[in-house]
Coordinates of C-alpha atoms in Angstrom, one line a residue:
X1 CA -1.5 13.8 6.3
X2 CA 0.1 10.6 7.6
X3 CA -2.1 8.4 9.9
X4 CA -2.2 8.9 13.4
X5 CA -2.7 5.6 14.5
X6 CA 0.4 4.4 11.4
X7 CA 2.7 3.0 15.0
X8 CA -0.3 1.3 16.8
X9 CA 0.4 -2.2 17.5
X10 CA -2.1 -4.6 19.0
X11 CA -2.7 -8.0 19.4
X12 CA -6.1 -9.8 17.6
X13 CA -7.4 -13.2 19.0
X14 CA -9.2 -15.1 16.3
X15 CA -11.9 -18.0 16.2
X16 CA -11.3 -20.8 14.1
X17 CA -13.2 -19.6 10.6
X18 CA -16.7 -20.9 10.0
X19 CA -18.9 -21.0 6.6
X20 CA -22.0 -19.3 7.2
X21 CA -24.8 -20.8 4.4
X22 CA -28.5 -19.4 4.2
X23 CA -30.9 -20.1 7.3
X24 CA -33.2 -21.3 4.4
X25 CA -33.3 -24.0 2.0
X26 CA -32.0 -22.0 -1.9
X27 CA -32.0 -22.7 -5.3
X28 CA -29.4 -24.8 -6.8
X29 CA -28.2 -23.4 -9.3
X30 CA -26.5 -21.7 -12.1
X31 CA -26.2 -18.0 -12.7
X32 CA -24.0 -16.2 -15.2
X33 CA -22.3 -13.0 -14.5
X34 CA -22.4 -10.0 -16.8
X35 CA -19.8 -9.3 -19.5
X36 CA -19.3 -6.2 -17.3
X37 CA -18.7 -8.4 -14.3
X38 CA -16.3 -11.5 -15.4
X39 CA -13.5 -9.0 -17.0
X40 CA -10.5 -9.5 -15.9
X41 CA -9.6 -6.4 -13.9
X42 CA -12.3 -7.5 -11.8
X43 CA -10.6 -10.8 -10.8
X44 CA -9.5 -9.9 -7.3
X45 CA -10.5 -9.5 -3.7
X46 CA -11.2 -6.4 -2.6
X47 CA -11.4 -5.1 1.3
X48 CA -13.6 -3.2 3.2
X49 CA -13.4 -2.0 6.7
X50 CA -16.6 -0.9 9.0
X51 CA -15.5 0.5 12.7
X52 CA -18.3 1.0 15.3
X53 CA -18.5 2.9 18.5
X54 CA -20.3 0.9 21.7
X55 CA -23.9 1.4 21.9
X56 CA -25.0 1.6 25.6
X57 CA -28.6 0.3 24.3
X58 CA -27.4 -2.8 22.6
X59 CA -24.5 -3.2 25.8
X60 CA -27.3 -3.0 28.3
X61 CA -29.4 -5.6 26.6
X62 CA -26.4 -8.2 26.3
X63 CA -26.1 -7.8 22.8
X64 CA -22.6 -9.1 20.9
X65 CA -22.4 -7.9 17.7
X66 CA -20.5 -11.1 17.0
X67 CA -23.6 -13.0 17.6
X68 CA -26.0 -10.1 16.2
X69 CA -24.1 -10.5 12.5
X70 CA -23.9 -14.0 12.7
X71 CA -27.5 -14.6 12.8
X72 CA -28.6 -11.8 10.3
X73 CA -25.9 -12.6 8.1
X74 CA -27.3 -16.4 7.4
X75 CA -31.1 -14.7 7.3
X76 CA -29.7 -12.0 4.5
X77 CA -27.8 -14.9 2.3
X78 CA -31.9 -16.5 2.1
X79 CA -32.2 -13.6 -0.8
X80 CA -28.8 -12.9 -1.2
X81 CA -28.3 -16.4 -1.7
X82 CA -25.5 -16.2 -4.9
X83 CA -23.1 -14.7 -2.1
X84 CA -23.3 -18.6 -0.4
X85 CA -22.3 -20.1 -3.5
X86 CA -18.9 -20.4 -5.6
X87 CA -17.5 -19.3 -9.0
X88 CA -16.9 -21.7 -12.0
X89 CA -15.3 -20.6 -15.4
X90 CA -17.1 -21.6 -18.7
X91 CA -15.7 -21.9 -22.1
X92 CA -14.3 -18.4 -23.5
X93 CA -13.5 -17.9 -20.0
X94 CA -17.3 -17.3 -19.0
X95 CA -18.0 -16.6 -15.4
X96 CA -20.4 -18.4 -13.6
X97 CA -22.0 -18.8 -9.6
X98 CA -23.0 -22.3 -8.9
X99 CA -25.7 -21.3 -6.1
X100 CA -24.7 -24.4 -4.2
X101 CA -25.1 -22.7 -0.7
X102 CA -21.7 -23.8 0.8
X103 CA -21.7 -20.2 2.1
X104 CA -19.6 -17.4 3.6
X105 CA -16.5 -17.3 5.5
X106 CA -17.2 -15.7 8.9
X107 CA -14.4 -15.5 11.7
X108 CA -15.3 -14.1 15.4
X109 CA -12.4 -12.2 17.1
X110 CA -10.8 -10.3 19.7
X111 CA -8.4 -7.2 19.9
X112 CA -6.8 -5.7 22.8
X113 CA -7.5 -2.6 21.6
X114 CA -9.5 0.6 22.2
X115 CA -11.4 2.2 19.4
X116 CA -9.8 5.7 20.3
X117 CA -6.1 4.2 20.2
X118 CA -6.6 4.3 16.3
X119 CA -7.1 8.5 16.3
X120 CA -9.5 11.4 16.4
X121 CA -9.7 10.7 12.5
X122 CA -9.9 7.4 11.6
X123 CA -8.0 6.5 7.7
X124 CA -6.7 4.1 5.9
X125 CA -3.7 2.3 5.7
X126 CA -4.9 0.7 9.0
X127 CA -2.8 -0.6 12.0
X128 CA -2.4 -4.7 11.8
X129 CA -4.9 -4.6 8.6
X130 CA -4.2 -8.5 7.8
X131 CA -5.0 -9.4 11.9
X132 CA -8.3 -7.9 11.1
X133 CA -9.4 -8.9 7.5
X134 CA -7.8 -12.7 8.2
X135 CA -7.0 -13.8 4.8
X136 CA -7.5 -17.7 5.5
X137 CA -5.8 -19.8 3.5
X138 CA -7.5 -21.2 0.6
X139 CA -10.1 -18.4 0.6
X140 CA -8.4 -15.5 -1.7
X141 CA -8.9 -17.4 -5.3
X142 CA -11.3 -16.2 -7.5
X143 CA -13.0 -19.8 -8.4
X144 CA -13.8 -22.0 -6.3
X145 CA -13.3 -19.8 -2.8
X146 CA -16.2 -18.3 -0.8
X147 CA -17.4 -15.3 -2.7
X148 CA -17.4 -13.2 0.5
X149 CA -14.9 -13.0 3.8
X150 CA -16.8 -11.4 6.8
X151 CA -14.2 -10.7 10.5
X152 CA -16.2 -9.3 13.3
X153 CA -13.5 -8.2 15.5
X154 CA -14.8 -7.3 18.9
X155 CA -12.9 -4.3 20.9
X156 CA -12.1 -3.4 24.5
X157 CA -14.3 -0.3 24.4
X158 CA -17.3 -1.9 23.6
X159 CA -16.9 -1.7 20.1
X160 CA -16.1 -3.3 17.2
X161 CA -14.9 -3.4 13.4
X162 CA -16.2 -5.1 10.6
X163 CA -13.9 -5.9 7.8
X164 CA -15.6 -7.8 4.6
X165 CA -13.9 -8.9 1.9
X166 CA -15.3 -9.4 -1.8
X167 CA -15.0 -10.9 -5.2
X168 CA -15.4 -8.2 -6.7
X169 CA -16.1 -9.7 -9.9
X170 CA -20.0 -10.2 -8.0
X171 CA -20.6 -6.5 -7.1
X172 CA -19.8 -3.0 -7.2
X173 CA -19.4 -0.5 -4.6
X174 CA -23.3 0.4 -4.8
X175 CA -24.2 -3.2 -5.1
X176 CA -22.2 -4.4 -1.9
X177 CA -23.6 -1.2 0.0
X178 CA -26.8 -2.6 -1.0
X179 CA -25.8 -6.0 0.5
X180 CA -24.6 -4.7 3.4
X181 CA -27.6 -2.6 4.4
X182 CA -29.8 -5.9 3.7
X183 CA -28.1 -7.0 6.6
X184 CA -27.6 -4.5 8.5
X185 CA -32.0 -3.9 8.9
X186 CA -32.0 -7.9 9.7
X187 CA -29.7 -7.7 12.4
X188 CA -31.8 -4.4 13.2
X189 CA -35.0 -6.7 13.5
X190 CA -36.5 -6.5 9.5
X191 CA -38.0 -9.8 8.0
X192 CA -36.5 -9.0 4.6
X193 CA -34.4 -6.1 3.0
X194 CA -36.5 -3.1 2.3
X195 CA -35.0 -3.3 -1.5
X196 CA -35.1 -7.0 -2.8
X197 CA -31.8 -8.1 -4.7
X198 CA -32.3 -8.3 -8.4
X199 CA -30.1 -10.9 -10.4
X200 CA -30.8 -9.6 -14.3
X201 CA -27.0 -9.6 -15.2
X202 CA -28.2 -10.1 -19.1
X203 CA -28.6 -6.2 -18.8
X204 CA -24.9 -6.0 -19.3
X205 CA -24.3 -8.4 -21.5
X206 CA -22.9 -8.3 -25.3
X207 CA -24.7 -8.0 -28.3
X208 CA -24.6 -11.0 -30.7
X209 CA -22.4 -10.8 -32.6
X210 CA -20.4 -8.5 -30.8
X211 CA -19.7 -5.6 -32.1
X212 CA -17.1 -2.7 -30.6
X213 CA -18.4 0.5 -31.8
X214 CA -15.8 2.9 -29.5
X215 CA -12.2 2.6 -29.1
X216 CA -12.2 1.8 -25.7
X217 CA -8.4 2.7 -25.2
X218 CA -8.8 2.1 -21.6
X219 CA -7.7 -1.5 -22.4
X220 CA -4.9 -0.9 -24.5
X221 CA -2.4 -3.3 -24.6
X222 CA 1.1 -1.5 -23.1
X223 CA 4.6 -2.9 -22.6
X224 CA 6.1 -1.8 -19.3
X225 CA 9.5 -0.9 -21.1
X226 CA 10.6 1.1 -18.0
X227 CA 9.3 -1.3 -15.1
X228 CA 6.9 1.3 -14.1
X229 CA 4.6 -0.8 -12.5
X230 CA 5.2 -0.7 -8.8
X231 CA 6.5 -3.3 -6.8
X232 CA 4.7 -4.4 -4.0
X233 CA 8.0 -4.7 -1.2
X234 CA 8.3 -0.9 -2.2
X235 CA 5.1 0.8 -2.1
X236 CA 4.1 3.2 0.7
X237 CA 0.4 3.6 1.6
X238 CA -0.7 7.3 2.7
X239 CA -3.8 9.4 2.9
X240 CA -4.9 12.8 1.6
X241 CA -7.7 15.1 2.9
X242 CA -9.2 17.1 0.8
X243 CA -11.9 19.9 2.1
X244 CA -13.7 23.0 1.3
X245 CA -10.6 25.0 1.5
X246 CA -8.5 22.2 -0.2
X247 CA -10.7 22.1 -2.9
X248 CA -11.3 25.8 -3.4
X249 CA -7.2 26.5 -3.8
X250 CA -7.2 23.8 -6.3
X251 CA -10.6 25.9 -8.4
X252 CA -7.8 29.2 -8.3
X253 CA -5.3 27.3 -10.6
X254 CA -7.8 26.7 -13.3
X255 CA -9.5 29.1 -15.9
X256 CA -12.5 30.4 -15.0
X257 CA -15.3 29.1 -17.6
X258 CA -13.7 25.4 -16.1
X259 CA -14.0 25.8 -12.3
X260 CA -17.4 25.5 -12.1
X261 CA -16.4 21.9 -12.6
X262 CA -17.5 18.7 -10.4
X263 CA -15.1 18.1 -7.5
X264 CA -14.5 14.7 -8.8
X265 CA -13.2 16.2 -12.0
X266 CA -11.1 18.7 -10.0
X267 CA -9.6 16.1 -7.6
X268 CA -9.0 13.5 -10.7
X269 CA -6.8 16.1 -13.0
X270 CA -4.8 17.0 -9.9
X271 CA -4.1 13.7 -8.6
X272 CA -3.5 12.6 -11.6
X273 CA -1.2 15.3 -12.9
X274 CA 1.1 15.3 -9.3
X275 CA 1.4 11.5 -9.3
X276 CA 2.5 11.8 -13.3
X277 CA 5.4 14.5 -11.9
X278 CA 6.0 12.1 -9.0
X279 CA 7.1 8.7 -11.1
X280 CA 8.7 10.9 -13.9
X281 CA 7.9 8.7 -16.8
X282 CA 9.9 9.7 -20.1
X283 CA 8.3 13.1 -21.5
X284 CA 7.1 11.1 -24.3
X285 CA 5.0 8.2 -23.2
X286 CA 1.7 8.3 -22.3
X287 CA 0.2 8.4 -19.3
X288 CA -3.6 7.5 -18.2
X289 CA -6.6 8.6 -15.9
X290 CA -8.8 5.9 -15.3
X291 CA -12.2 6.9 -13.9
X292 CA -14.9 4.8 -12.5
X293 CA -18.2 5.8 -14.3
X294 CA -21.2 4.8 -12.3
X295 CA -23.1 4.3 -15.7
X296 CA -26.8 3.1 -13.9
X297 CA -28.6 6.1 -14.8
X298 CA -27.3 5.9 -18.5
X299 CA -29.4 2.8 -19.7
X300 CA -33.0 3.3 -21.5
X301 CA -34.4 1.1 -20.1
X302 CA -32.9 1.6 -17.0
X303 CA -31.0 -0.5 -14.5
X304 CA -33.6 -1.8 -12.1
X305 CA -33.3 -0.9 -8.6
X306 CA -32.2 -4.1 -6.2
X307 CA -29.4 -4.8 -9.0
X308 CA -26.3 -5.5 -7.8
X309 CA -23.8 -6.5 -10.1
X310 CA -20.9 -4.2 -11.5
X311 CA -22.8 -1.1 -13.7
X312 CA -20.0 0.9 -14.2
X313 CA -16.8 1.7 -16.9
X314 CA -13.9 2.9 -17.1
X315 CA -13.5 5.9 -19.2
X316 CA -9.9 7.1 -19.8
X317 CA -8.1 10.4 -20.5
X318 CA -4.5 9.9 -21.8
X319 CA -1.6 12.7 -22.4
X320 CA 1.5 12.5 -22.8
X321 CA 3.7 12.7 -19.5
X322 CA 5.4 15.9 -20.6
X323 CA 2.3 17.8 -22.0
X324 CA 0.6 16.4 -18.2
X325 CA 3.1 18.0 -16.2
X326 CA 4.1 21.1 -18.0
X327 CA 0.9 22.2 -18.6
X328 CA -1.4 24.1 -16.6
X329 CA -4.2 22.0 -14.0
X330 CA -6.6 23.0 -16.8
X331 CA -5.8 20.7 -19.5
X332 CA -5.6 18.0 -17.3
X333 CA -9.4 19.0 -16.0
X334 CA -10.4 19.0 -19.3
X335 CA -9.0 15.5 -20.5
X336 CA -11.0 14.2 -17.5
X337 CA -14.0 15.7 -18.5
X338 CA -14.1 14.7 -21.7
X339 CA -13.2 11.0 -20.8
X340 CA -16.4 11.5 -18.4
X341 CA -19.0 12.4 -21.1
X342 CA -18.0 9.4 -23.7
X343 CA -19.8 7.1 -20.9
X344 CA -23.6 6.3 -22.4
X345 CA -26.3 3.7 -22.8
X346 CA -23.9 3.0 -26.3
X347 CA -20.7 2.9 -24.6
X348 CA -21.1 0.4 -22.1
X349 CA -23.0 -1.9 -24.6
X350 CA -19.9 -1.5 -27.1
X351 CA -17.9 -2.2 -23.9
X352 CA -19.2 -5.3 -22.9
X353 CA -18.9 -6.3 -26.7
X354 CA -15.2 -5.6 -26.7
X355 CA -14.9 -7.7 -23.5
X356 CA -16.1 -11.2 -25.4
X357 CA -14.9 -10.0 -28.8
X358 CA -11.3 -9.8 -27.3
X359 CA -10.9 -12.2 -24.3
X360 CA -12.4 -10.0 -21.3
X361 CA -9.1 -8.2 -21.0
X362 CA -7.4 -6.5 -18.4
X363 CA -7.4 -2.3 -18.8
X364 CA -4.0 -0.6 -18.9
X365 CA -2.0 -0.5 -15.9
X366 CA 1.2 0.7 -17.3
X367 CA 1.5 4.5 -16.4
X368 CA -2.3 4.0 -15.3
X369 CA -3.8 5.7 -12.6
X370 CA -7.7 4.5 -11.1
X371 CA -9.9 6.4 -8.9
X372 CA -12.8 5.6 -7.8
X373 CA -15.5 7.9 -6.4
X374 CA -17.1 6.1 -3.1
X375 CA -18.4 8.7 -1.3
X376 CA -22.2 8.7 -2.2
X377 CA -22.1 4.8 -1.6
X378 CA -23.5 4.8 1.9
X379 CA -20.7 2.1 3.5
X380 CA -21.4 5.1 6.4
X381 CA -24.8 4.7 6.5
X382 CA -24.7 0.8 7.0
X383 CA -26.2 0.2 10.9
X384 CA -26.1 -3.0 12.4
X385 CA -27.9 -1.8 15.4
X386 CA -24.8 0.3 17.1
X387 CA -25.2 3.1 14.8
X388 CA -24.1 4.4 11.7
X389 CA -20.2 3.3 11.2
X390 CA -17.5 6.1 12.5
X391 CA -15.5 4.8 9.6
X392 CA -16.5 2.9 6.3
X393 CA -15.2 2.3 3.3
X394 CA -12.0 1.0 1.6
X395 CA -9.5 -0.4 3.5
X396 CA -6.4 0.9 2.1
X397 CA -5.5 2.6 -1.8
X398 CA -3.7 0.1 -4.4
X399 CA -5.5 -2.8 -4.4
X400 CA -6.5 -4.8 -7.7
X401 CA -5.7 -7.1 -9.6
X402 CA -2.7 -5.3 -10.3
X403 CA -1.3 -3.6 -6.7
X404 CA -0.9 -0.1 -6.6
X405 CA -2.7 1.9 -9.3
X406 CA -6.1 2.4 -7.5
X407 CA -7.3 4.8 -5.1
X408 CA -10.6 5.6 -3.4
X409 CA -12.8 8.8 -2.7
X410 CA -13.6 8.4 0.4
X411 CA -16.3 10.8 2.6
X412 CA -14.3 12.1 5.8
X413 CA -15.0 14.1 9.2
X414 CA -11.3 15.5 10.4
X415 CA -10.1 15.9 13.8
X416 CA -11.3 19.4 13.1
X417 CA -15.1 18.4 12.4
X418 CA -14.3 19.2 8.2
X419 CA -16.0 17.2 6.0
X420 CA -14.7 16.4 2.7
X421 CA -13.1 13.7 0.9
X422 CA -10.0 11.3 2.0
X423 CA -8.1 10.0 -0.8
X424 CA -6.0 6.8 0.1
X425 CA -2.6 6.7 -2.5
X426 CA -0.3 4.1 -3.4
X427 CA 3.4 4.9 -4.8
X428 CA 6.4 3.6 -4.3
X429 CA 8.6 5.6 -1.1
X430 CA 10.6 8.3 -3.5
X431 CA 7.6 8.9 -5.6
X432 CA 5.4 9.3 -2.4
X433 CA 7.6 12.8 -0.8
X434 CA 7.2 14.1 -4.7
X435 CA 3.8 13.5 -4.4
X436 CA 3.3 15.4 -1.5
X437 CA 5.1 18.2 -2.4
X438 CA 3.3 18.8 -5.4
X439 CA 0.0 18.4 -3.4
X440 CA 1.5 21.2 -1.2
X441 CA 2.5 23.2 -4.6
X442 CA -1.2 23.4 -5.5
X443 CA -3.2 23.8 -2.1
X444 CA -0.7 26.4 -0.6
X445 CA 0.3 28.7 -3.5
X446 CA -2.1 31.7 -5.2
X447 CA -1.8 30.8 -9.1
X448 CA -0.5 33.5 -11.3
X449 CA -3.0 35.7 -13.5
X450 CA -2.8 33.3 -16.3
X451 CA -3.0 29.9 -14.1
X452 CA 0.5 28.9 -15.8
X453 CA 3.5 30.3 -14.5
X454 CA 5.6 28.7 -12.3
X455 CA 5.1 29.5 -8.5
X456 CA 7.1 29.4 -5.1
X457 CA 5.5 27.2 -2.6
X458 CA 5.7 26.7 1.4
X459 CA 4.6 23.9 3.2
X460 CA 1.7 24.3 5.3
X461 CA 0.6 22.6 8.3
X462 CA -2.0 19.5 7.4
X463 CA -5.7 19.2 8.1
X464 CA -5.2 16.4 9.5

């Protein structure tokens, strides 16, 4: 399940960075983020990475996607034109974009690489990842620093890799997809997106006077008694496939009135229960899920389409590390499941109360684990003119705020033509082989009758 391409090495010629403001004349000025938005485990970068086969069409007609993206991407920032400006904190640490329309950062480069030198199957963590999301200096603050990072790195084949860097604290996954396929149909030749941005952050905003009406343990505060929290100079980055056949040995080692379940929810309560035996917390302490909730279809009246800010929560299941890991998969499964129906039109609005009644706190990342479900999001789909992207999505599993307790669902074709779901995980190097091998437990062995005896396992041979 490692990367193939984990030993490539190759060099990446960069342009000297450039802002990129709308092609238009914009507003000036000032728009406030949601309560949902400006929370503090929002407050970070986060990278995505786009990778592009040649297209003889576009090579025949002189076409550089360098150029191409350029262009479109000052046209797009005319609607998009929030993305151009820069963040400013209010009093009680209110988030807000001056729409001033200093712009984006945009950087043209060069590899000497091949797009087939990174692997039949591409995946994250990628080769030289910092030579081909540039972070310039200045540019990775939250206030003040262009809102979006955009490196179009052109490669020896013919084709090239995107790499775009957010503020997350702007958008979601759906919202930047959104983004991103605005300008992908202008550098296709459209006028104007074919779904117009919409601002209307008040949707998620808190009543007045606030007023918390669910627990919300997500954001517990925790002490990190144990120094659980992974540091950075150790962790290891590695990626998971799970298919059909993956998917249906994990379904065996749960009761049957439970495996009719979501694959999400399957995937969740096993990663989450083999990274819980991997870092062996003490039996007694509690250990969390964290689920993204994509919570737009919840409100009455609904989101509106064209919104793209952050519309989701993050609903928790908690256990105690010994119950987690002696137990069966089941109970896991149905911790997660139940964490997944709290989410509703009440939920979020009792959310975004808690977030001004109590500071717009961080959620727990002591003994936390995040996943977050990206493969409906389209970052495949996006088509600058060279077709749809042979990779896209995250760049690599642990990023945040806090480093490390995130990963990604991720849509996948293996070097076997399998589609299923690539999961990106962060641990630290010891906790990473314990990881696996519980992975290995699950997907190679028949469960017993009762789905909780104990079970000999063999390695077997990865997808990938």
């Amino acid at each position: 399940m490692a990367s193939p391409s984990a030993s490539l090495v190759f060099k990446v010629q960069r342009r000297e960075p450039e802002l990129i403001s709308p092609a238009k004349p914009t507003p000036h000025e000032f728009k406030y983020l949601s309560d949902i938005d400006d929370q503090e485990g929002l407050r970070f970068q986060i990278p995505v990475f786009q990778f592009y086969r040649k297209n003889e069409v576009s090579l025949a007609s002189g076409k550089d996607p360098v150029d191409v993206i350029r262009k479109a991407l000052a046209d797009s920032l005319v609607f998009y034109y929030p993305f151009a400006g820069r963040l400013i904190e209010a009093p009680g640490r209110k988030l807000v974009v001056e729409c001033n329309g200093k712009g984006v950062m945009f950087i043209e480069a060069d590899a000497d690489v091949r797009l087939d030198e990174f692997g039949d199957a591409l995946q994250p963590p990628f080769p030289c990842l910092e030579e081909l999301i540039f972070d310039v200096p200045g540019s990775g603050g939250v206030l003040n620093c262009p809102l979006l990072l955009i490196q179009v790195t052109r490669l020896l084949c013919g084709g090239f890799i995107l790499a775009i860097r957010l503020n997350h604290t702007m958008s979601d996954a759906q919202g930047l997809v959104q983004f991103m396929t605005a300008l992908g149909e202008i550098a296709r030749g459209a006028l104007a997106p074919s779904i117009l941005p919409v601002w209307q952050r008040h949707i998620l905003n808190a009543r007045d006077p606030p007023q918390p009406t669910f627990a919300h343990r997500e954001y517990d505060v925790v002490p990190d008694t144990k120094n659980t929290v992974i540091p950075l100079d150790d962790m290891v980055h590695r990626s998971f496939f799970f298919g059909p056949q993956e998917v249906a040995a994990l379904r065996k080692h749960v009761p049957s009135h439970i495996q009719s379940c979501s694959t999400f929810e399957m995937l969740t309560a096993c990663l989450w229960r083999c990274r819980t035996i991997a870092i062996s917390p003490d039996p007694e302490e509690e250990v969390r899920m964290i689920c993204i909730a994509n919570v737009r279809g919840k409100f009455n009246p609904p989101i509106p389409e064209g919104f793209y800010g952050n519309a989701f929560a993050f609903p928790v299941a908690i256990s105690t590390a010994e119950k987690l890991s002696k137990n069966p998969l089941g109970y896991a499964l149905e911790l997660v499941k139940k964490a997944k129906r709290e989410v509703t039109d009440e939920y979020m609005r009792s959310l975004a109360d808690l977030m001004v009644k109590n500071g717009r706190p961080h959620f727990a990342v002591v003994r936390a684990y995040l996943v977050s479900d990206v493969t409906r999001a389209g970052f495949g789909d996006v088509d600058f003119g060279w077709g749809k992207a042979v990779y896209g999505g995250p760049a690599k599993g642990g990023v945040g705020a806090i480093p490390g307790v995130a990963s990604f669902y991720i849509s996948f074709k293996n070097n076997k033509g399998e589609d299923g779901i690539l999961v990106p995980v962060c641990l630290g190097g010891p906790a990473m082989k314990k990881f696996a091998v519980e992975i290995e437990k699950l997907i190679s062995n028949e469960p017993s009758a009762d789905s909780e005896a104990p079970v000999n396992y063999k390695f077997i041979t990865s997808a990938l």
